[in-house]
Coordinates of C-alpha atoms in Angstrom, one line a residue:
Chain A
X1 CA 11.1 -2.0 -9.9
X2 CA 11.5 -1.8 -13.4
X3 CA 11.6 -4.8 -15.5
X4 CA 13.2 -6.0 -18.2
X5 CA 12.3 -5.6 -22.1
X6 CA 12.0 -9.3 -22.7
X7 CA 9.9 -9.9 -19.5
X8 CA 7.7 -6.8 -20.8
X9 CA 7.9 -8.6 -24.2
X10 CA 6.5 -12.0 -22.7
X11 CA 4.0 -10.4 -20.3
X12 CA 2.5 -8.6 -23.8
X13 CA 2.7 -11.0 -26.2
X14 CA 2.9 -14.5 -24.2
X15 CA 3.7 -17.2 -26.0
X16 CA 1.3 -20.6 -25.5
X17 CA -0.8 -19.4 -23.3
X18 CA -4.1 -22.2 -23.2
X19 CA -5.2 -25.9 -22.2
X20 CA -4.0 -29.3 -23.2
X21 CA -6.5 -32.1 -22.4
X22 CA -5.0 -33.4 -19.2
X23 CA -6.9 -36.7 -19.1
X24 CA -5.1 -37.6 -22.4
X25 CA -1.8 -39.8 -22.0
X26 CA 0.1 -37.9 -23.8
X27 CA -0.2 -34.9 -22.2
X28 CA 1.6 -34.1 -18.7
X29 CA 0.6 -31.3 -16.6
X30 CA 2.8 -29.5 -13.9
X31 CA 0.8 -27.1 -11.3
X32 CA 3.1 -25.8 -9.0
X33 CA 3.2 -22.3 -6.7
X34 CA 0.2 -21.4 -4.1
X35 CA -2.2 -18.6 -4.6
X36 CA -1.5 -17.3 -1.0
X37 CA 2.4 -16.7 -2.2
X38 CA 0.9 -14.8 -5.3
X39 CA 2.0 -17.3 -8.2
X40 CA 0.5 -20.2 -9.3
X41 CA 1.8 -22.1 -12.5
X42 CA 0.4 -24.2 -15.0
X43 CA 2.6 -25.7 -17.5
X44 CA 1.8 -28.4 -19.8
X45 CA 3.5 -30.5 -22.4
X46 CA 2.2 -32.7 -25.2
X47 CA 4.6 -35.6 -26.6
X48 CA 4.7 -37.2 -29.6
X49 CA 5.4 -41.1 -30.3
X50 CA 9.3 -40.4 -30.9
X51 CA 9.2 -38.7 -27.0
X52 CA 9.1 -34.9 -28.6
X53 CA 7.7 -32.6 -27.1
X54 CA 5.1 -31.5 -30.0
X55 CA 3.2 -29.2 -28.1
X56 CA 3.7 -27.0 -24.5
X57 CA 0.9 -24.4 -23.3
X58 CA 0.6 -22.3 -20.0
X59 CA -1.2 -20.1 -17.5
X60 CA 0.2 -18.5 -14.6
X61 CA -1.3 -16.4 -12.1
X62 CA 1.7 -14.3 -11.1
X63 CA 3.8 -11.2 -11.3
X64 CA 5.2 -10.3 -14.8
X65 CA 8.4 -12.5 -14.3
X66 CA 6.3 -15.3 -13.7
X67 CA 4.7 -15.0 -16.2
X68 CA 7.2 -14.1 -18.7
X69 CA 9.4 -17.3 -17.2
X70 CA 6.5 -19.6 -17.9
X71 CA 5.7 -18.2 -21.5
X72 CA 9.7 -18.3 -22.4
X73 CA 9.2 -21.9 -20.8
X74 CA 7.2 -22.8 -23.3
X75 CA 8.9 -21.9 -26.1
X76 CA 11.8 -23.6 -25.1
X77 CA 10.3 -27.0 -24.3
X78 CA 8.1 -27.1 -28.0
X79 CA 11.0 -29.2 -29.7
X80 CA 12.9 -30.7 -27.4
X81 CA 13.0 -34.0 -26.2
X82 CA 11.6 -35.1 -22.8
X83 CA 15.3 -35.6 -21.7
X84 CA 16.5 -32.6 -23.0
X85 CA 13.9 -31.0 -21.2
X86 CA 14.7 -32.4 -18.0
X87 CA 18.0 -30.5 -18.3
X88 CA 16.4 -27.0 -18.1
X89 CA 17.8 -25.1 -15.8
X90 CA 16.4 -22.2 -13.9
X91 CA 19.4 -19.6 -14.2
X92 CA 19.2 -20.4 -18.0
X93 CA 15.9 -18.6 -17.6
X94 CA 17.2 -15.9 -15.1
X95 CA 19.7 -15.1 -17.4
X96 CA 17.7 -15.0 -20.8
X97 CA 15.2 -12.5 -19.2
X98 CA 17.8 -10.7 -17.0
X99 CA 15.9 -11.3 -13.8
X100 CA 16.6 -9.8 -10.3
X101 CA 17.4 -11.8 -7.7
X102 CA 14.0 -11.2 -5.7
X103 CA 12.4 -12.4 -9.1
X104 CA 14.8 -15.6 -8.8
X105 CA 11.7 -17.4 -7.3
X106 CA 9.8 -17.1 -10.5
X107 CA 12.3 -18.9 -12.7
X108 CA 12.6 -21.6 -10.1
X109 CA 9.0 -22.3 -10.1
X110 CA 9.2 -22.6 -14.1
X111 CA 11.8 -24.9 -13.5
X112 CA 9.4 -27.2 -11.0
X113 CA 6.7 -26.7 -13.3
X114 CA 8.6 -28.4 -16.5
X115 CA 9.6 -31.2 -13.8
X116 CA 6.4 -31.6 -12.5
X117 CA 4.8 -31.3 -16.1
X118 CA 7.7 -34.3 -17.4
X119 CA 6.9 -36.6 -13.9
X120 CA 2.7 -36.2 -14.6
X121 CA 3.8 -37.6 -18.0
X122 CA 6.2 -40.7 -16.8
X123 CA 3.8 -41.4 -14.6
X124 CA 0.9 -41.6 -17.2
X125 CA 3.3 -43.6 -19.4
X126 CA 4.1 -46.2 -16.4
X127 CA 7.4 -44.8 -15.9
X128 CA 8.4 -43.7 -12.4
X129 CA 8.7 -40.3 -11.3
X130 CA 12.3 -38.6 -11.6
X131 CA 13.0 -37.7 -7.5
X132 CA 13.4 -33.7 -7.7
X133 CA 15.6 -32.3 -5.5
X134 CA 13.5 -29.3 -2.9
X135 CA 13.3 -26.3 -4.5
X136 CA 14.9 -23.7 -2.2
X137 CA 11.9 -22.3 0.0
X138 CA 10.9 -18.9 0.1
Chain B
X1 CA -5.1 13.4 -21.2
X2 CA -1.0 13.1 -20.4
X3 CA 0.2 9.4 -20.1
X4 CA 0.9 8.4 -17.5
X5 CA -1.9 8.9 -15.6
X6 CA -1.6 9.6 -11.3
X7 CA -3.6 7.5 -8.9
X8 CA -1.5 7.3 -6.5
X9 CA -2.2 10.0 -4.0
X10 CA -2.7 8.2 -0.6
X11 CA 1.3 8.0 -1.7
X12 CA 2.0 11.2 -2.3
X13 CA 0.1 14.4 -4.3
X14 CA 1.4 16.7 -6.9
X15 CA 2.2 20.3 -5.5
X16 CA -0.1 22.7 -6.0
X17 CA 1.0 25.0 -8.5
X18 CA -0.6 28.3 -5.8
X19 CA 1.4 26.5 -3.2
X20 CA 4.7 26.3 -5.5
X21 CA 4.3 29.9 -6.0
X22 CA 4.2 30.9 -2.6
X23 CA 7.1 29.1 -1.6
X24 CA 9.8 30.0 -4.6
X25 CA 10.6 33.6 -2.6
X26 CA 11.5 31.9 0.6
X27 CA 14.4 29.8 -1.2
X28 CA 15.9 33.0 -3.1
X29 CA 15.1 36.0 -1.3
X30 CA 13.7 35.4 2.2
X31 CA 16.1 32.7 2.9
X32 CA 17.2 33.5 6.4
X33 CA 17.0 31.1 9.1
X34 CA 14.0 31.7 11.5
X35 CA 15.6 31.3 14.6
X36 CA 18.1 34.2 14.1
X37 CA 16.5 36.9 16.3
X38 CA 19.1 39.6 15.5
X39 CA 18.7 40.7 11.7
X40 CA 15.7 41.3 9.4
X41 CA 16.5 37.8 7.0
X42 CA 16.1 35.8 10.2
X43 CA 12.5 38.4 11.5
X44 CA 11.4 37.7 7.6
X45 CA 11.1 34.1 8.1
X46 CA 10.1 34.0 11.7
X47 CA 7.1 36.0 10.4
X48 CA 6.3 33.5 7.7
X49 CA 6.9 30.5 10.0
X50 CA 4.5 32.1 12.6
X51 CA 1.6 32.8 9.7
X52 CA 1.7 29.6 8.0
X53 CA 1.3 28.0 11.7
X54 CA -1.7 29.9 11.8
X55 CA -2.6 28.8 8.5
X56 CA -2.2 25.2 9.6
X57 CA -3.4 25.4 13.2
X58 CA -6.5 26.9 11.8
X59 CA -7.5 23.6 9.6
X60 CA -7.5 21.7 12.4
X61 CA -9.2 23.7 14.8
X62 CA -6.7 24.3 17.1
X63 CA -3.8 27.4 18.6
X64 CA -1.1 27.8 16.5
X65 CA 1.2 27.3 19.2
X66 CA 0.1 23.5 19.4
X67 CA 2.0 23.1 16.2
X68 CA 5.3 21.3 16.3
X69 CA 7.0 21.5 12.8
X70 CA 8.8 18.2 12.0
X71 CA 10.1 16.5 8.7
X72 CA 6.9 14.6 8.1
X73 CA 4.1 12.1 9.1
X74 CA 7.0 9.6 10.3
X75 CA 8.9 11.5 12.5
X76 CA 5.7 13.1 13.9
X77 CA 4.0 9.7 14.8
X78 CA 7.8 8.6 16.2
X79 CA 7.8 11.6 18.4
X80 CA 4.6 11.2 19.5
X81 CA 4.7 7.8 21.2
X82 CA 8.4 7.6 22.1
X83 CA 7.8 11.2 23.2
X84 CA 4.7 10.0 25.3
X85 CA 6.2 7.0 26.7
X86 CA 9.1 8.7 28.2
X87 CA 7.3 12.0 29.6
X88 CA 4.6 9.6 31.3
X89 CA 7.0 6.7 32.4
X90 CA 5.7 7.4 35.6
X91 CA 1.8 7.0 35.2
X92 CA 2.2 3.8 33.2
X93 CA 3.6 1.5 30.6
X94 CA 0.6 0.5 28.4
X95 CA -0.1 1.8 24.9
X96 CA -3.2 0.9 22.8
X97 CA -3.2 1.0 18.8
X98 CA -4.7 -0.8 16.3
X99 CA -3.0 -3.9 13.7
X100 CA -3.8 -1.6 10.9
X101 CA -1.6 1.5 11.7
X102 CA 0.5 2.7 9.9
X103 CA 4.1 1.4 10.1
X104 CA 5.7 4.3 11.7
X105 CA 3.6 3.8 14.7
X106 CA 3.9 -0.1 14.4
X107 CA 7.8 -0.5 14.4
X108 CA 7.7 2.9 16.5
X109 CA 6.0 0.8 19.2
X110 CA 8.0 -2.5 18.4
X111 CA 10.9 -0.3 19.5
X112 CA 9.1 0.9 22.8
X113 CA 8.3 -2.8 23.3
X114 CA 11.9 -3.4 23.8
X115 CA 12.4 -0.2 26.0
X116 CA 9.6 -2.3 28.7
X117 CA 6.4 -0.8 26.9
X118 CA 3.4 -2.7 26.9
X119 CA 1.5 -2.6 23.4
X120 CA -2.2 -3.6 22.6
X121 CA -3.0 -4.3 18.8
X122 CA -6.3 -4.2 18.2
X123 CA -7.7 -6.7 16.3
X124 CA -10.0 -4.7 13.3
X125 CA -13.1 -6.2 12.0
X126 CA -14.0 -7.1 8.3
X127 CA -14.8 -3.7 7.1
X128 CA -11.6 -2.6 8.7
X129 CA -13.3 -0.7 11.7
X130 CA -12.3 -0.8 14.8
X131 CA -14.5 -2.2 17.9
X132 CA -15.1 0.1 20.4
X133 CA -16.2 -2.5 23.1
X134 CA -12.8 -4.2 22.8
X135 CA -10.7 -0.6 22.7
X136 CA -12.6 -0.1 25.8
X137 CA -12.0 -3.0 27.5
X138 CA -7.9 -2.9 26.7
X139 CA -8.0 0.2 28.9
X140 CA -6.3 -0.4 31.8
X141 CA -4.8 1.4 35.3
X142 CA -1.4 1.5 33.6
X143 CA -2.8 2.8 29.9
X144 CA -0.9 6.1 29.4
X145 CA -2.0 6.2 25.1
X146 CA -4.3 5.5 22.7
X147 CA -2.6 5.8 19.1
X148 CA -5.3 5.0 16.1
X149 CA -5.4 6.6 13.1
X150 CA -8.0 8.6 11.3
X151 CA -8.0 7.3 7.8
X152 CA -6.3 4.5 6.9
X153 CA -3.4 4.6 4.2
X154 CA -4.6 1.5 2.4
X155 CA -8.3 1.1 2.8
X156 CA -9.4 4.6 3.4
X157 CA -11.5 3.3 5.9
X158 CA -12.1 6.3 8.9
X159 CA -12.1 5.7 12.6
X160 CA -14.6 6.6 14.8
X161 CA -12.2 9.0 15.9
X162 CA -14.7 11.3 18.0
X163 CA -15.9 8.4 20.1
X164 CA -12.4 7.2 20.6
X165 CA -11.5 10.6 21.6
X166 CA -14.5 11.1 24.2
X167 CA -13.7 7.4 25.7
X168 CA -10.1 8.2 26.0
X169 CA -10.8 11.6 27.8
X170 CA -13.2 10.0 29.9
X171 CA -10.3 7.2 31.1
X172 CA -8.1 9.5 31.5
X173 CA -5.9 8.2 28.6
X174 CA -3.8 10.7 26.4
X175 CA -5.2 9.9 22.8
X176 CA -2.7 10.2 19.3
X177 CA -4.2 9.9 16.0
X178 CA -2.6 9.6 12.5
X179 CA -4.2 11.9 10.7
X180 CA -2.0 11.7 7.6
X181 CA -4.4 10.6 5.3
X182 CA -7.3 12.9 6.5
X183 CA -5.9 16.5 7.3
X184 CA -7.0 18.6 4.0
X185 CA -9.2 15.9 2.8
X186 CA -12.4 15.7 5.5
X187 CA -12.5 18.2 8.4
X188 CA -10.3 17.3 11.3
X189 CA -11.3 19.3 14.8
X190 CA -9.0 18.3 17.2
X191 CA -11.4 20.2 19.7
X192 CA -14.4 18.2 18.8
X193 CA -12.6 15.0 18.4
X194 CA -10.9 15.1 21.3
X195 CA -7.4 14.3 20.1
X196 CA -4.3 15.2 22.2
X197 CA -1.7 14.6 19.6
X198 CA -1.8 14.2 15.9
X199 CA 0.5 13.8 13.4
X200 CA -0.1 15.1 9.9
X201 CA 2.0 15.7 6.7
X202 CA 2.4 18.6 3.6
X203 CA 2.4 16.6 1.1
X204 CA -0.6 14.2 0.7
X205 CA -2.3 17.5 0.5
X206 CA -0.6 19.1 -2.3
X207 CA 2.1 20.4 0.2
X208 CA 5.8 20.1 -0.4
X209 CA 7.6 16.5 0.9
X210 CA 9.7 16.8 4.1
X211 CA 7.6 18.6 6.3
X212 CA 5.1 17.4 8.4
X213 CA 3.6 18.4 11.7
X214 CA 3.0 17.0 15.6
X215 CA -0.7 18.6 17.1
X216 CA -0.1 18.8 21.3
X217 CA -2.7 19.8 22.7
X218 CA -1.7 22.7 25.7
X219 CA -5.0 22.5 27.5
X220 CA -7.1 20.3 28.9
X221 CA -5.0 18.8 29.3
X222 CA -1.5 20.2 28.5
X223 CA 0.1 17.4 27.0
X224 CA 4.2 17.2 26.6
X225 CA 6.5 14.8 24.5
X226 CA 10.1 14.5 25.6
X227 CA 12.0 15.4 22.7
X228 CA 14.0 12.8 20.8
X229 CA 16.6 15.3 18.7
X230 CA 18.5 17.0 21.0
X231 CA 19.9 20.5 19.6
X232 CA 18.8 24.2 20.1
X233 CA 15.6 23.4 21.7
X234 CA 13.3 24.8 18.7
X235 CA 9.4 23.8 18.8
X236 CA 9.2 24.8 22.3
X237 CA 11.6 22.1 23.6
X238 CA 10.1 19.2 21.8
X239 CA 12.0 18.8 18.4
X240 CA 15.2 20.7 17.9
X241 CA 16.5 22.0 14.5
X242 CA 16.5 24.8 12.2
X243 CA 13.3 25.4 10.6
X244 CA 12.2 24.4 7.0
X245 CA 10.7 27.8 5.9
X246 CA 10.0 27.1 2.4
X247 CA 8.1 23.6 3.1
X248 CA 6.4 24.8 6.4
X249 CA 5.2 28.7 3.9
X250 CA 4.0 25.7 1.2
X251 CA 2.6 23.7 4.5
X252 CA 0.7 26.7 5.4
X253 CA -0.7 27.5 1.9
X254 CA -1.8 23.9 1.4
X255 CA -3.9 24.4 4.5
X256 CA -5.2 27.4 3.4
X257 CA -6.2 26.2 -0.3
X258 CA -7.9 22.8 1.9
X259 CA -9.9 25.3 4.2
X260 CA -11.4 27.4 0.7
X261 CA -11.8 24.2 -1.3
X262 CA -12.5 20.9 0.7
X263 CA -16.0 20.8 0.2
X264 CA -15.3 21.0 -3.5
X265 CA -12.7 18.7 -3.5
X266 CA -14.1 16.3 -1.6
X267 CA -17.6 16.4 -3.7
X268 CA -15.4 16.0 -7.0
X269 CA -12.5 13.1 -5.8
X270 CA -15.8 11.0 -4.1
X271 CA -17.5 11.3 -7.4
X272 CA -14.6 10.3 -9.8
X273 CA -14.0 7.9 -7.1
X274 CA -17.7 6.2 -7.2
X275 CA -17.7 6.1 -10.7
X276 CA -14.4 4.4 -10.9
X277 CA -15.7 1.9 -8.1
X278 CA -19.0 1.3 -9.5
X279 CA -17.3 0.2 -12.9
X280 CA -14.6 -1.7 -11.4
X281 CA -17.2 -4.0 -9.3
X282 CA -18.7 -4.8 -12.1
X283 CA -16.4 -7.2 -13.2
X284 CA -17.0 -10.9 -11.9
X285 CA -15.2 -11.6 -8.8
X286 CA -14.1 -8.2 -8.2
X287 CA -14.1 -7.4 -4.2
X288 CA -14.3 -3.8 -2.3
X289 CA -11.6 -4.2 0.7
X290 CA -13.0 -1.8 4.1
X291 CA -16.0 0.0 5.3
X292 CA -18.2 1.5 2.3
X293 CA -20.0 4.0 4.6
X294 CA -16.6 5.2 6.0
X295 CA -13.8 6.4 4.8
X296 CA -12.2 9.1 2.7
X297 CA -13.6 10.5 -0.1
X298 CA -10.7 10.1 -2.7
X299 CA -9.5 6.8 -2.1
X300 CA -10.9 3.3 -2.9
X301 CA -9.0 -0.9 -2.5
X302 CA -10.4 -3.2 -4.9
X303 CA -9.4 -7.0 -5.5
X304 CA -9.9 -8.7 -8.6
X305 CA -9.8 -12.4 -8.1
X306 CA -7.4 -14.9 -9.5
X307 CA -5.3 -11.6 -10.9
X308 CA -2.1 -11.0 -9.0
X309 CA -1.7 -7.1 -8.5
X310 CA 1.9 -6.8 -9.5
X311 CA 1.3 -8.4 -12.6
X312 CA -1.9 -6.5 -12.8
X313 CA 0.0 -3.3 -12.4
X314 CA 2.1 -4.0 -15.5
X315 CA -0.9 -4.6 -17.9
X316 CA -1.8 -1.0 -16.7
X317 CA 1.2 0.5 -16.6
X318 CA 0.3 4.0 -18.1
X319 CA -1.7 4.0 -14.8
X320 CA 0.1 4.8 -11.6
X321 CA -1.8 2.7 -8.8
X322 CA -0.4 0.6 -5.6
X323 CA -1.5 -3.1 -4.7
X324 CA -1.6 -5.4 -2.2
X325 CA 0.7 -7.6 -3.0
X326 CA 4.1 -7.9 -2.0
X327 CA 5.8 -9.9 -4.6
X328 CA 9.0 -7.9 -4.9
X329 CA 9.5 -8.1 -0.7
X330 CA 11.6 -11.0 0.3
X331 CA 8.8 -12.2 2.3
X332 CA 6.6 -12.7 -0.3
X333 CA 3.7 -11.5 2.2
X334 CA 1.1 -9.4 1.0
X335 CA -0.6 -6.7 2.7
X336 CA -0.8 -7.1 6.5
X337 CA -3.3 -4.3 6.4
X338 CA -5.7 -6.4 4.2
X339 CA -4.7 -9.5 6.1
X340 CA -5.7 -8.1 9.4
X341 CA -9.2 -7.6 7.5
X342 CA -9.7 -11.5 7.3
X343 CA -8.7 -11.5 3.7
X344 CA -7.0 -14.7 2.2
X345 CA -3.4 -14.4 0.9
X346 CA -4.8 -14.9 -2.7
X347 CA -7.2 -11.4 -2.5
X348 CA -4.6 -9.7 -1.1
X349 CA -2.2 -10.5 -3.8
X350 CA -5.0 -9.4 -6.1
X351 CA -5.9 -6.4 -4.7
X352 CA -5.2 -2.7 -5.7
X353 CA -5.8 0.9 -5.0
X354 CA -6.8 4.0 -6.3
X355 CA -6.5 7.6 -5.0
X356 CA -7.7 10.3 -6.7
X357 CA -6.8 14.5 -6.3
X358 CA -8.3 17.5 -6.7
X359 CA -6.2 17.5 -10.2
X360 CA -7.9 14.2 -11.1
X361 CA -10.1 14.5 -14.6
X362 CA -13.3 12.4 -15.7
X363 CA -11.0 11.1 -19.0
X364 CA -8.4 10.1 -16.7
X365 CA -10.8 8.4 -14.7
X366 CA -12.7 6.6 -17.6
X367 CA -9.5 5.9 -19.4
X368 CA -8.0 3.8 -16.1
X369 CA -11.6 2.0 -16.0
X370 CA -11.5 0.5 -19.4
X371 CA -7.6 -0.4 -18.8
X372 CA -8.3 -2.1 -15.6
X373 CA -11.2 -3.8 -16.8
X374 CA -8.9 -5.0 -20.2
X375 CA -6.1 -5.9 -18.2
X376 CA -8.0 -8.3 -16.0
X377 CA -9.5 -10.1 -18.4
X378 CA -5.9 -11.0 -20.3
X379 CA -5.1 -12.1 -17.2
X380 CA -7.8 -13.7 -16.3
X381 CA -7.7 -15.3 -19.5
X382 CA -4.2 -16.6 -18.9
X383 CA -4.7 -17.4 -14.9
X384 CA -5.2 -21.1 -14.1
X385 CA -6.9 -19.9 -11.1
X386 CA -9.6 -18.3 -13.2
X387 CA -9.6 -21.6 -15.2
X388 CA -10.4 -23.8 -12.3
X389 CA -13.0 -21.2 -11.2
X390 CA -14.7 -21.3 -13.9
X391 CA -14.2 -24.9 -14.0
X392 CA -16.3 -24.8 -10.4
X393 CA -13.4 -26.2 -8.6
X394 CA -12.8 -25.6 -5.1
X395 CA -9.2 -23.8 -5.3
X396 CA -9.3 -24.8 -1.1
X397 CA -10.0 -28.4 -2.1
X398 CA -5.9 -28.8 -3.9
X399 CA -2.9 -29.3 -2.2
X400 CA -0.7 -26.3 -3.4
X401 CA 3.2 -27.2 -3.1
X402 CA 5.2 -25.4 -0.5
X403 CA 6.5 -22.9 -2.6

């Protein structure tokens, strides 16, 4: 299967790839995926005082669309605001990197990462978790 | 050194430029069919057909009228088991093979399972092999074949196909082997092993694609498959339709070039290989997958831990390579081949493998090393897995969501 420019863009130059400190509570951290289903996800989010998100890093054990979803994941959430980020939607991501539908999975799992990443946060912050609706199972 | 680079031969091998040549005539010149018996195009190719099933009995050590041309590997292993189960309905119902097969002869006996066939799968052990004491002990009254291959497509890993052989013919059992992987690449007796059918294919030997051949053996005992084309009752009865003369000529070059050059080949692919292996495992957490001591000698399975192979196989994509995993399948399942070997999910998703050819070069070969071994690190370097690892956590210890 051949893949797409921008996913070969992403998997050769990702963007944010690293470690936030997780124990801080500013930090959120979103690990989502299995190793036995090949891709495991990583995505964390650093906010500021005014509740933007200042700082986003990732690693992802995966194929080159998850990969390349987690890195454009990233770069969309540095910026934002934590509500703003909420509204992220995975087709958004299927779309920008033109992915095929058996790659659909990989842009889901971004999106539960960002979710789980925001939740870790509220939760730090004494805020209760947003209820996520099931991500369609594979 | 030509990017990209070819290590994909347990999928499929370049033709051999000697083969190529001897095959252009028979498109152009001698193009007649081989089962006209009245004009000299149709004698032209009879005689070619006839010498390149020499050339191809010979490799195996058996009489070139125990050749049964077919399109390939597939329809041979098809034709051997469907072919068996119907000609020896009467003596029983029960066929033996292994988890690891191939999956022309797995779905080829899912399919029989439905026509009332009993099927064993053998279980393999962690090295791949299987055990003799429990092949023995599926033997039963009703146990009419034995179908396990010789090398296997994945691992490499060989059989201990003369002992299989010996206990089948002692029981009384027909035995089939897959030899796809090992025709042209180790010698193959069919005499010594004791094999009553084989299946084997042109072109993982430098042959031409779409031709392939069934071994049935015509003594001791005279084995028979009912046919499953029906037509103009070519190949002695057992697979109708008109001959491939330019792939079976190729087919019977290939066999010839393997009988002149095996030990050569063999002595250069296992040496390339070994080098490529030895570098490989030196990376931290990098496993070989199947039995060391056997197996063939151009083909080794390696998985590099907390890397996933697809995403592996992009970081080296001037290298041509398969893996393990299966991320593109809707399943999501990786190998069941290295699955059956005890692997976890996570190894197999890491793993891939290498085959090397008689056209193989030492730049190639130290070229894909120092790719590999880059490419893992990135991704080790951007793996959470890795992270934790290193961290010393227990990746069994977390609670992974039901992706």
């Amino acid at each position: 299967m051949a893949y797409s420019e921008k996913v070969i863009d992403h998997f050769n130059n990702p963007r944010n790839v690293g470690t936030l400190d997780k124990a801080s509570d500013q930090v959120g951290t979103g690990l989502v995926g299995a190793p036995e289903c090949g891709d495991v996800m990583r995505l964390q989010i650093e906010v500021d005082n005014d509740g933007k998100i200042a700082d986003a890093k990732f690693k992802t054990f995966g194929c080159g669309s998850a990969i390349a979803s987690s890195s454009l994941a990233t770069e969309w959430l540095k910026g934002k605001s934590v509500d703003d980020a909420l509204a992220i939607d995975n087709m958004e991501i299927v779309e920008e990197l033109a992915l095929p539908p058996v790659k659909i999975h990989c842009s889901v799992l971004a999106e539960d990462a960002i979710k789980a990443a925001i939740n870790d946060y509220r939760v730090k912050q004494g805020l209760e978790p947003i209820e996520q609706e099931k991500s369609i199972v594979h | 050194m030509k990017l990209p680079i070819y290590l994909d031969n347990n999928a499929t091998t370049k033709v051999d430029p000697r083969v190529f040549e001897t095959m252009t005539p028979f498109f152009l010149e001698t193009f007649g069919n081989a089962a006209s018996r009245n004009h000299s195009f149709g004698w032209s190719a009879e005689e070619a057909v006839d010498y390149a099933r020499e050339q191809i009995a010979k490799l195996i050590g058996a009489n070139e009228k125990e050749i049964i041309f077919t399109s390939g590997a597939t329809e041979s292993n098809n034709l051997a088991l469907k072919g068996v189960f119907e000609m020896y309905a009467r003596k029983g119902n029960h066929i033996i093979t292994a988890a690891t097969e191939h999956k022309a002869v797995l779905d080829a006996c899912a399919h029989l399972e439905k026509q009332g066939a009993e099927v064993t799968y053998l279980p393999v052990q962690g090295n791949g092999m299987i055990d003799l004491e429990v092949l023995k002990s599926s033997i039963k009254d009703n146990t009419i074949l034995v179908s396990i291959m010789y090398g296997n497509n994945e691992l490499g890993v060989l059989q201990q196909i003369q002992e299989i052989g010996a206990m089948c013919k002692e029981n009384g059992v027909l035995f089939h082997s897959d030899a796809t992987q090992a025709v042209g690449k180790i010698p193959v007796d069919v005499i010594k092993d004791n094999i009553d059918l084989m299946s084997f294919t042109a072109h993982k030997m430098y042959g031409p694609k779409g031709v392939g051949a069934l071994y049935v053996r015509r003594k001791n005992p005279r084995v028979k498959v009912t046919a499953q084309l029906d037509g103009g009752g070519h190949e002695r009865g057992m697979r109708s339709g008109t001959l491939n003369v330019p792939g079976i000529v190729g087919f019977g070059r290939a066999c010839e070039i393997a009988i002149a050059e095996m030990d050569k080949d063999a002595a250069h692919t296992s040496r390339l290989r070994d080098k490529l292996e030895t570098e490989l495992l030196k990376l931290e957490e990098s496993y070989l997958n199947g039995n060391k001591d056997s197996r063939l000698p151009h083909t080794t399975n390696i998985s590099f831990k907390h890397v996933e192979g697809e995403g592996l196989m992009i970081g080296i994509k001037d290298i041509a390579v398969s893996s393990g995993s299966a991320c593109t399948s809707a399943s999501l399942e990786p190998s069941y081949v290295l699955k059956s070997l005890g692997l976890d999910d996570e190894l197999a998703h890491s793993s891939l493998r290498f085959g090397l050819s008689r056209f193989s070069t030492e730049e190639e070969v130290d070229f894909t090393i120092k790719t590999v071994t880059e490419a893992v690190n990135k991704l080790r370097d951007m793996s959470p897995l890795w992270e934790m690892f290193k961290e010393g956590i227990d990746l069994k210890t977390i609670e992974w969501t039901d992706h």
